[in-house]
XYZ file of C-alpha atoms in Angstrom:
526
model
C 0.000 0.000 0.000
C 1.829 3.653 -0.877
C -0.259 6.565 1.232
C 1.746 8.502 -0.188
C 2.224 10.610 3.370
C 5.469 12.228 1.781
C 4.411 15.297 0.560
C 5.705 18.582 0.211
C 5.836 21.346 3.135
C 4.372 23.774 0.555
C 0.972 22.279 -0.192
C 0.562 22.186 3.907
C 1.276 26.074 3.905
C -2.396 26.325 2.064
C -5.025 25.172 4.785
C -7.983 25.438 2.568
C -6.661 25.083 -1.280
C -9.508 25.205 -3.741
C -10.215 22.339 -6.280
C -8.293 23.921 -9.103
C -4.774 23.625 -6.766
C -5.548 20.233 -5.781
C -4.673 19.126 -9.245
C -0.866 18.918 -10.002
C 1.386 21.050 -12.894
C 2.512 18.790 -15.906
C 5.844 17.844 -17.243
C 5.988 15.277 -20.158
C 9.210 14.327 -21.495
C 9.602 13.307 -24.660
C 12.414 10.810 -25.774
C 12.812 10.907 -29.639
C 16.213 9.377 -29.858
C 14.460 6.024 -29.405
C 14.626 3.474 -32.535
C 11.221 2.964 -32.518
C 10.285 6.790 -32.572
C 8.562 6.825 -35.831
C 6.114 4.309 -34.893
C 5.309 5.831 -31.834
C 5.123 9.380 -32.867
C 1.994 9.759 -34.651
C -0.004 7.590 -31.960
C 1.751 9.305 -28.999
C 0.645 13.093 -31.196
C -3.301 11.533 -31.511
C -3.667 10.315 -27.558
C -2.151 13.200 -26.093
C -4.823 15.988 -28.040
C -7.546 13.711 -27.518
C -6.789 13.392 -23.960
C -6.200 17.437 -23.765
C -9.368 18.730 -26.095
C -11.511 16.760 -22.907
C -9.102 18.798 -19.969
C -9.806 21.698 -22.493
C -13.639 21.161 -23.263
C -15.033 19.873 -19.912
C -16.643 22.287 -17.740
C -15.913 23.324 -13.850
C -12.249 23.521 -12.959
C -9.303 22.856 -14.985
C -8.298 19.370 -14.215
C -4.802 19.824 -15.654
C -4.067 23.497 -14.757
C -0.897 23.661 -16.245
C 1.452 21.502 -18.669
C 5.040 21.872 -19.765
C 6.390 19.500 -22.613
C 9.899 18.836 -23.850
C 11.545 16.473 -26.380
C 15.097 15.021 -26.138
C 17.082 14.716 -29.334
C 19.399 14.224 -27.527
C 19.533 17.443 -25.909
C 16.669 18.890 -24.228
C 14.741 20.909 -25.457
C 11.541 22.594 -24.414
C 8.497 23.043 -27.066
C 6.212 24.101 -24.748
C 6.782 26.279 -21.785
C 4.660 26.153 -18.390
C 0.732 27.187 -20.328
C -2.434 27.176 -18.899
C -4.153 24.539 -20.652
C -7.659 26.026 -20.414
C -8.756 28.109 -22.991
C -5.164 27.294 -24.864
C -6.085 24.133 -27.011
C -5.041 25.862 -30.490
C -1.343 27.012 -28.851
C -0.862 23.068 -27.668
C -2.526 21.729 -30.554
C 0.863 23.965 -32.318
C 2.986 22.142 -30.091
C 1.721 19.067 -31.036
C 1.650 19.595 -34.565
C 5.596 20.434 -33.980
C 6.095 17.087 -32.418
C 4.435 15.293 -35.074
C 7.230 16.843 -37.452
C 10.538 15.940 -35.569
C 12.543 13.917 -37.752
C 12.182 10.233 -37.576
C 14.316 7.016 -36.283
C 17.857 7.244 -37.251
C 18.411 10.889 -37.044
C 19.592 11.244 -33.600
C 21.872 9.194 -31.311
C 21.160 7.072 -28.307
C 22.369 7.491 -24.972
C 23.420 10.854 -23.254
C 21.882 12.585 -20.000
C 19.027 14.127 -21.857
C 15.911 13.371 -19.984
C 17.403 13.812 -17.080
C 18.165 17.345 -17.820
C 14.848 17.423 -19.006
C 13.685 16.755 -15.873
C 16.402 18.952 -13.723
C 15.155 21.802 -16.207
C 11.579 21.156 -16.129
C 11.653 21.257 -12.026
C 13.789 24.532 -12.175
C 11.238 26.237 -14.467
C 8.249 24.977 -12.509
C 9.429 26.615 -8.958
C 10.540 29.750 -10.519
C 6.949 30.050 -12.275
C 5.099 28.736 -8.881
C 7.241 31.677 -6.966
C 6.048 34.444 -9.888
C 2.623 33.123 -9.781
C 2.232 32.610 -5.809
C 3.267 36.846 -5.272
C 0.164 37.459 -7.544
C -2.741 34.937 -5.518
C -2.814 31.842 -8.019
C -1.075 28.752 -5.974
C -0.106 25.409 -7.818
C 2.730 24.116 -5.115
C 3.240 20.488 -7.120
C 4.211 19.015 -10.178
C 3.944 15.483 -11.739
C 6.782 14.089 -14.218
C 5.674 11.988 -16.509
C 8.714 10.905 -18.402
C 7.803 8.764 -22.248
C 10.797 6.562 -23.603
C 10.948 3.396 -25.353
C 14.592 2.656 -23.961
C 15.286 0.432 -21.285
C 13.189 2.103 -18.051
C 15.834 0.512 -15.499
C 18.363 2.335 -16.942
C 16.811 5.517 -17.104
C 15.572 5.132 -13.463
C 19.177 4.148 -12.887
C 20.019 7.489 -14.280
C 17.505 9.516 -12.596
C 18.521 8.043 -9.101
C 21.882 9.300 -9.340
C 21.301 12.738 -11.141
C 18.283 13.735 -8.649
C 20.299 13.015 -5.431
C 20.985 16.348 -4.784
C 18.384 18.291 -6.846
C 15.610 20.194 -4.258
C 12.292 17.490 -5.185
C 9.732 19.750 -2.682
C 7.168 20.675 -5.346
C 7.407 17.094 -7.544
C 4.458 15.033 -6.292
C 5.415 11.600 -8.709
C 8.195 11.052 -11.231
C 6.794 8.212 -13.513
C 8.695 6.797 -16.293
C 6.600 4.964 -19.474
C 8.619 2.261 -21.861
C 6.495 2.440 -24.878
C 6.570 -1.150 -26.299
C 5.858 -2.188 -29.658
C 3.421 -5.063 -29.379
C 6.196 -7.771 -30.822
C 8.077 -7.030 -27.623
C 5.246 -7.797 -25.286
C 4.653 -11.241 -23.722
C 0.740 -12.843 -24.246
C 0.106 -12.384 -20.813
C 1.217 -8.832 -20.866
C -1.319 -7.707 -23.679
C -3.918 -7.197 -22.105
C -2.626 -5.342 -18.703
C -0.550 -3.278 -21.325
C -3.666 -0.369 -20.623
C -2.667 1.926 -17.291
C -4.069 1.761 -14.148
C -4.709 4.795 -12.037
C -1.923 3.860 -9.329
C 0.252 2.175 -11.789
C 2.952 -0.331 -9.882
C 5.778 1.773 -8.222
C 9.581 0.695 -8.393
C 11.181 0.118 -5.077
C 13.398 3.141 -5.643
C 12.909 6.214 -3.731
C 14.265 9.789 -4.082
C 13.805 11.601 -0.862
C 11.098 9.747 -0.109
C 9.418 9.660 -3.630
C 8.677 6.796 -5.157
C 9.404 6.581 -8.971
C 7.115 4.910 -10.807
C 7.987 2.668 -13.705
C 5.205 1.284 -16.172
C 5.144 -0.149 -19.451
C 2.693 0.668 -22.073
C 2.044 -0.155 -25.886
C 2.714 1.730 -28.528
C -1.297 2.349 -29.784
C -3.791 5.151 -29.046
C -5.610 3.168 -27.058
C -3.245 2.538 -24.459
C -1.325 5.934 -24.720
C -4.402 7.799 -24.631
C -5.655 5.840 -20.924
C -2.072 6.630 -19.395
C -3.100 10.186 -20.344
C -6.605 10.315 -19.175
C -4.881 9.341 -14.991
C -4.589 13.548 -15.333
C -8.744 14.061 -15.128
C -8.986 12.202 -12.319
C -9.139 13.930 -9.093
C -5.950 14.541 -7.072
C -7.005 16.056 -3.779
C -5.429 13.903 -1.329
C -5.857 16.601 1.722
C -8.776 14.663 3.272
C -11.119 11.425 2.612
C -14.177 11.794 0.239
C -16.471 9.572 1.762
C -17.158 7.961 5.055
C -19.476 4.609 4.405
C -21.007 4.019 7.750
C -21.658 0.354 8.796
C -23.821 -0.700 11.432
C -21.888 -3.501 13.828
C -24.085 -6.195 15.690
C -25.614 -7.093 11.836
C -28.220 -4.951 9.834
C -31.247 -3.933 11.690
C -34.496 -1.964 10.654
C -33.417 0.695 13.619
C -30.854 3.492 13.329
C -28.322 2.029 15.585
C -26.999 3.556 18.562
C -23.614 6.049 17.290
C -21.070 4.199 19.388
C -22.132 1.020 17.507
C -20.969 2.717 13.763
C -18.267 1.389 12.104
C -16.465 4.063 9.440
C -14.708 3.333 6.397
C -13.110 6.337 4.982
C -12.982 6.263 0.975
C -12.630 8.013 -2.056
C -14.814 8.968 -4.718
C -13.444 8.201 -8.692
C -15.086 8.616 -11.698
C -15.780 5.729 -13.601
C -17.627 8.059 -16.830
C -17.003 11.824 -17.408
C -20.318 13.492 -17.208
C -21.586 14.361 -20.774
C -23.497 17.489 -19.342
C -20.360 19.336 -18.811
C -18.832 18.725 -22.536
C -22.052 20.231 -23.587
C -21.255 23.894 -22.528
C -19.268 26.433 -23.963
C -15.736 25.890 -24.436
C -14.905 28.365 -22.338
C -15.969 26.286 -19.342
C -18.834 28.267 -17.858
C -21.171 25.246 -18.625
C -23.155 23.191 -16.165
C -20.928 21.699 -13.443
C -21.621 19.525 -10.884
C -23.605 21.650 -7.873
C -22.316 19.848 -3.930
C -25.322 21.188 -2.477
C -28.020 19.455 -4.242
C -29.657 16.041 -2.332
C -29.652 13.954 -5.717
C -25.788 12.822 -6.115
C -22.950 12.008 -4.995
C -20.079 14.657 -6.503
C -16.551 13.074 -7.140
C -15.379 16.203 -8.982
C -14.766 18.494 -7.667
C -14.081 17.022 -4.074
C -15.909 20.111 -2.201
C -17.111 18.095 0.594
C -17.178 15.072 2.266
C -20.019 12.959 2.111
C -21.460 10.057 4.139
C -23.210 6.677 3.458
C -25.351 5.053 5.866
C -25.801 1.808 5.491
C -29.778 1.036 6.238
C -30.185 -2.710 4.245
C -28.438 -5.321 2.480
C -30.285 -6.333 -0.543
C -29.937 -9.741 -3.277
C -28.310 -8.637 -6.025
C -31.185 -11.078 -8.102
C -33.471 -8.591 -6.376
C -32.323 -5.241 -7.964
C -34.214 -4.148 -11.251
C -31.820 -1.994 -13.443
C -34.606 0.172 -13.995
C -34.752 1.881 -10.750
C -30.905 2.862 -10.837
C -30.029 5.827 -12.721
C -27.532 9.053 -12.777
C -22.995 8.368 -13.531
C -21.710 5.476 -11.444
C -18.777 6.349 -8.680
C -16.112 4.272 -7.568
C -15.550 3.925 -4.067
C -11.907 2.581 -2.557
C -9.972 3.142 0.526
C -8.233 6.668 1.146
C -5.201 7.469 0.620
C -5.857 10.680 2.474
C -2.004 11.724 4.061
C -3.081 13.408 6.917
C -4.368 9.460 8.306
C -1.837 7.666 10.370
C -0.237 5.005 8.628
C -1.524 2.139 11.043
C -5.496 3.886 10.663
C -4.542 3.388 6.938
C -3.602 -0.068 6.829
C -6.445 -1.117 8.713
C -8.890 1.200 6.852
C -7.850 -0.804 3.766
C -8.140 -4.182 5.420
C -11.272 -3.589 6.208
C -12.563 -2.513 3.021
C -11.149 -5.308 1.286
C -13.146 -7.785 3.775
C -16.336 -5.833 3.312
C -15.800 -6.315 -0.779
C -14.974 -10.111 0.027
C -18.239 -11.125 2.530
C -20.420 -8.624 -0.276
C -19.599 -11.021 -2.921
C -19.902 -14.567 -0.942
C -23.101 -13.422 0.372
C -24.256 -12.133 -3.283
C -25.216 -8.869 -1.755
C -25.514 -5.434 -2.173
C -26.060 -2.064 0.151
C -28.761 -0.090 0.470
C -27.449 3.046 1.736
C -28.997 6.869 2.820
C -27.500 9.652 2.011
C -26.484 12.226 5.050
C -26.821 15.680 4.217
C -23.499 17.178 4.529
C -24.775 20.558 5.806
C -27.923 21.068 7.622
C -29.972 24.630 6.943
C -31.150 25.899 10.448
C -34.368 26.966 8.070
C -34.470 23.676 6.718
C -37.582 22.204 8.340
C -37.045 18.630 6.505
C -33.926 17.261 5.322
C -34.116 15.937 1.593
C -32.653 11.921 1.414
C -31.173 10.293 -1.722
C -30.493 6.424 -1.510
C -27.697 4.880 -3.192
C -27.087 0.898 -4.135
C -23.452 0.098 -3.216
C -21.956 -3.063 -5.884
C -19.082 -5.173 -4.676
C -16.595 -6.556 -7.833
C -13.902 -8.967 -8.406
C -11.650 -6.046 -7.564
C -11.021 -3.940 -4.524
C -13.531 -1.430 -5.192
C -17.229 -0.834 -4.677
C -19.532 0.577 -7.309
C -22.101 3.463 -5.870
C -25.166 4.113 -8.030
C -28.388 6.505 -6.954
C -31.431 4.251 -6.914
C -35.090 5.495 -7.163
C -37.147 6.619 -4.203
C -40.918 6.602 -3.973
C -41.403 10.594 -5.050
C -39.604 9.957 -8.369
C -40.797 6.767 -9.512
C -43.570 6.787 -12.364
C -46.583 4.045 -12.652
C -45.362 0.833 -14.783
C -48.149 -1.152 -14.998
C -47.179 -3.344 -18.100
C -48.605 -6.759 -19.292
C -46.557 -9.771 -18.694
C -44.690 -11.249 -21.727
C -46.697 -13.652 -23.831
C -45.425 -17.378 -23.921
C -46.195 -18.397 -26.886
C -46.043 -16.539 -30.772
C -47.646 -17.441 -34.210
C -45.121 -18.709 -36.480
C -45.283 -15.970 -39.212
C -44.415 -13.792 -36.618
C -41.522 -15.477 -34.357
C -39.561 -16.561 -37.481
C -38.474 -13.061 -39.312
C -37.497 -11.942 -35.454
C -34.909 -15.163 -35.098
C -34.346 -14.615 -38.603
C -32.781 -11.030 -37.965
C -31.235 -12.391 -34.328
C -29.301 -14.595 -35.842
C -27.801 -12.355 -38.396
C -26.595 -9.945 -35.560
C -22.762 -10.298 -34.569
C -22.271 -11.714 -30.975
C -20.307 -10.720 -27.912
C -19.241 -11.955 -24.943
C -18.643 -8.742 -22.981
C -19.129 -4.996 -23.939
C -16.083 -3.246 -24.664
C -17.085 0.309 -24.570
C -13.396 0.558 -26.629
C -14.988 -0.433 -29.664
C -17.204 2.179 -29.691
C -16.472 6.069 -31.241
C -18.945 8.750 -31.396
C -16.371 11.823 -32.817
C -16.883 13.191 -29.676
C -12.848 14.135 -30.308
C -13.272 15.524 -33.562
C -16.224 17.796 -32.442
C -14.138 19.205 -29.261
C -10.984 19.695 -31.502
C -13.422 21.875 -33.970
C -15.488 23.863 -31.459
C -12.071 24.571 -29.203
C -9.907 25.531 -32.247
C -10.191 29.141 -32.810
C -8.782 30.908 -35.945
C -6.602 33.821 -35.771
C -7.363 37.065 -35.842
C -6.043 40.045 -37.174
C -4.661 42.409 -34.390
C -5.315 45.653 -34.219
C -2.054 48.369 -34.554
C -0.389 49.189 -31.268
C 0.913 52.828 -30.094
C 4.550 52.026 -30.169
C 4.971 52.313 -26.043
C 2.206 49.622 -25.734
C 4.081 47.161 -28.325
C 6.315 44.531 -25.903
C 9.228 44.720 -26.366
C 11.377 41.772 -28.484
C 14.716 41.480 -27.152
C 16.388 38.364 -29.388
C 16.742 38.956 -32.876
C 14.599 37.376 -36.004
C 15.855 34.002 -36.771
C 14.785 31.741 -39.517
C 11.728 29.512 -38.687
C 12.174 25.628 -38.857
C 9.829 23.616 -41.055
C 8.206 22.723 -38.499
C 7.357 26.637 -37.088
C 6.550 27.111 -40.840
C 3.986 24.793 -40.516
C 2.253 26.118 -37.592
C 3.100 29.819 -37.847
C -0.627 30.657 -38.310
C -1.329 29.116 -35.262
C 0.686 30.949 -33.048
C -0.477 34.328 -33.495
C -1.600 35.852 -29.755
C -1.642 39.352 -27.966
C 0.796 38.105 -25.333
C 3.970 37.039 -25.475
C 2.986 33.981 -23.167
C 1.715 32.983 -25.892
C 4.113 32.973 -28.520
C 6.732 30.458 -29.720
C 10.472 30.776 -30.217
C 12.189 29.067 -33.568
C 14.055 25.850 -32.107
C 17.630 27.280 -32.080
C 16.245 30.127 -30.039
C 14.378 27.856 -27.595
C 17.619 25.707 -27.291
C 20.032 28.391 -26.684
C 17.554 29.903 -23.751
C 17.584 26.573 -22.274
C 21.361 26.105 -22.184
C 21.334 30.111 -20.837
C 18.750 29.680 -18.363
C 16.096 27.330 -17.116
C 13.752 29.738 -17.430
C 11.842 31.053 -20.834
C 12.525 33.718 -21.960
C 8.712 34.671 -22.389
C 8.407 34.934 -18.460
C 11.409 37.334 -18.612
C 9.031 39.637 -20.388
C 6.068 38.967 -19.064
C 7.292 39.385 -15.465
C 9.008 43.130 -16.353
């Protein structure tokens, strides 16, 4: 079990940081000097915009606030400096549009200290920026590395062991290195766990107390795009999301008695993203999830914590599909790091048992709703129920199930027994015709939700207006030639601020040699 309790001094500085701060800065690392670079480039270019037109299109906070990216060919070098990935989908999609044009296999060498510099560079930049934006109110105190290579990742944890040693690690939450395989290098029994989990397997090498995590992947869309879509999820870990409250002495009709409540603290996860907030503008002032209302459970953003009482256990044979309704939430033990380590462990112990009698027993939970803030006006107190699922796996699944006040009449015939002929054979007939599954893979299934983001989010640019000469920023590097790849993207790149402008390569890679820091936050901090 990894808590996680290591965590940096900083983020305890903030005693009530809002849901926007919970979520962690992003670094991805880029290594192009791999052989098989040209087969991973184009899929690695696809996953990552899908993955960022949803951070980009979904409403409510920004779940990945800000994102840095750099390549290593073999030097470092950085094509994207610290942005605020809300509202700037057509300045990354440039970025990625750069990537996709990098030269292919064969045109740089292997080896060197690259991504590690990457990485040194990437956590300089990040605490200058977090001091700059900290003096004017914003606060983003931690960082995640994810680091993508298709070399060996024991040697390049090797490398980042002994490079990091003395490097200040405060602000970096997780350094996780990915070794993109190409699916003749994986085993049979390693297809099909080649997708990401959330808390992907950790190495048993620490840096200061942080783990580095190492984690194969293939080289499709699929896969790449999952190990991308970990960012969404919700990465408050200040306090537990919900408390599921268990009745000792066995299940009774009664409230029992508070001394006789047993607590298991949890956390909420999303197992869907909620259409209704993809439907809003793109600007993200769309419907988001309200906390306050009686009729769900909210795992995003974590803005309160909620509690489950446990009133009934219930046959899962007993449970018609029609009464459940509303997203599904996974429930599974904290990893809150303000728990003690032995409360954790036990918490977790616990939980698993409860998961283990559910499914012996072939039960399920019936469980009420506690408001999580009672109205001194409020003369009655609104209930929602819940049906809690066990699974083969250490989690629960929580779905809202209909009360009396919102269920409609159904009184429907019963099904006949017996058909004419004439009528029962076309029906087989078209049955039989139909392609069978065993499961649902909801992987097989594409509704261009992608494409329509990537066209509603992509605005053209547009012409700016002339500037009195004092109001013009100033330009302090001289006009270079653009690459083929800036050529490509030029029309892109056109903004008001020089945060958002780009740098031709050689520029980029002489500022990086000069100074970890861009040299648009020189400007933009004058």
């Amino acid at each position: 079990m990894n808590s996680r309790k290591l965590l940096s001094e900083t983020r305890r500085t903030f005693p009530a940081p809002k849901a926007h701060c919970q979520q962690p800065s992003r670094i991805l690392v880029v290594d192009v000097t791999s052989p098989s670079w040209a087969n991973t480039c184009s899929v690695l270019c696809e996953a990552l915009e899908n993955t960022l037109c949803l951070a980009c299109g979904l409403a409510g906070p920004c779940r990945v606030p800000l994102l840095s990216l750099y390549v290593v060919q073999p030097q470092q070098e950085c094509l994207l400096p610290f942005t605020q990935v809300k509202e700037n989908f057509a300045r990354i999609q440039a970025c990625i549009s750069e990537l996709r044009l990098l030269p292919a296999e064969g045109s740089f060498p292997q080896g060197g200290s690259g991504v590690v510099q990457a990485v040194q560079d990437g956590l300089q930049q990040f605490k200058q920026y977090s001091r700059h934006t900290a003096a004017g109110g914003s606060t983003n105190s931690s960082v995640e590395i994810t680091v993508l290579t298709s070399q060996s990742s024991k040697e390049m944890v090797k490398q980042l062991e002994k490079k990091l040693k003395d490097v200040d690690l405060v602000s970096l939450r997780r350094l996780q290195v990915i070794e993109v395989l190409k699916r003749d290098f994986l085993e049979p029994e390693d297809v099909e766990q080649c997708v990401p989990a959330e808390e992907p397997s950790s190495s048993d090498i620490a840096i200061l107390g942080m783990d580095i995590d190492v984690q194969t992947v293939e080289d499709n869309v699929i896969s790449l795009e999952m190990l991308f879509k970990t960012w969404l999820h919700d990465y408050g870990t200040e306090r537990e999301q919900l408390h599921l409250l268990l009745p000792l002495g066995g299940f009774s009709h009664a409230a029992a008695p508070k001394s006789t409540i047993m607590c298991l603290k949890c956390d909420l996860q999303e197992r869907l993203l909620d259409p209704a907030l993809l439907s809003g503008p793109a600007d993200g002032t769309g419907r988001a999830a309200d906390p306050s209302s009686p009729w769900h459970v909210a795992a995003w953003p974590a803005t309160g914590l909620h509690k489950l009482r446990v009133v009934k256990a219930l046959k899962s044979e007993g449970v018609c599909e029609s009464v459940l309704y509303g997203l599904p939430f996974i429930i599974k033990p904290t990893s809150c790091w303000q728990l003690d380590w032995d409360e954790l462990e036990t918490n977790q112990h616990s939980f698993h048992a409860l998961c283990h009698s559910l499914l012996q027993r072939k039960w399920m939970l019936l469980a009420r709703h506690e408001p999580q803030n009672t109205n001194p006006n409020w003369n009655t107190v609104v209930h929602s129920y819940y049906v809690i699922v066990p699974s083969d796996s250490a989690t629960l699944l929580v779905k809202a199930v209909a009360i009396r006040e919102l269920l409609l009449p159904s009184a429907f015939p019963a099904l006949l027994a017996e058909h004419p002929e004439h009528i029962r054979g076309p029906i087989e007939s078209a049955l039989n015709n139909l392609e069978v599954e065993v499961a649902y893979n909801p992987l097989h299934l594409k509704s261009n939700l992608y494409k329509y983001l990537k066209s509603s989010l992509y605005k053209p640019p547009h012409r700016q207006q002339a500037q009195p000469r004092e109001q013009r920023p100033e330009r302090h590097q001289p006009k270079q030639p653009q690459s083929r790849a800036k050529a490509a993207v030029a029309p892109l790149l056109m903004a008001p601020s020089p945060l958002q402008t780009f740098r031709p390569a050689a520029a980029r890679r002489d500022s990086c040699e000069r100074s970890p820091l861009p040299r648009e936050y020189d400007e933009f901090l004058q």
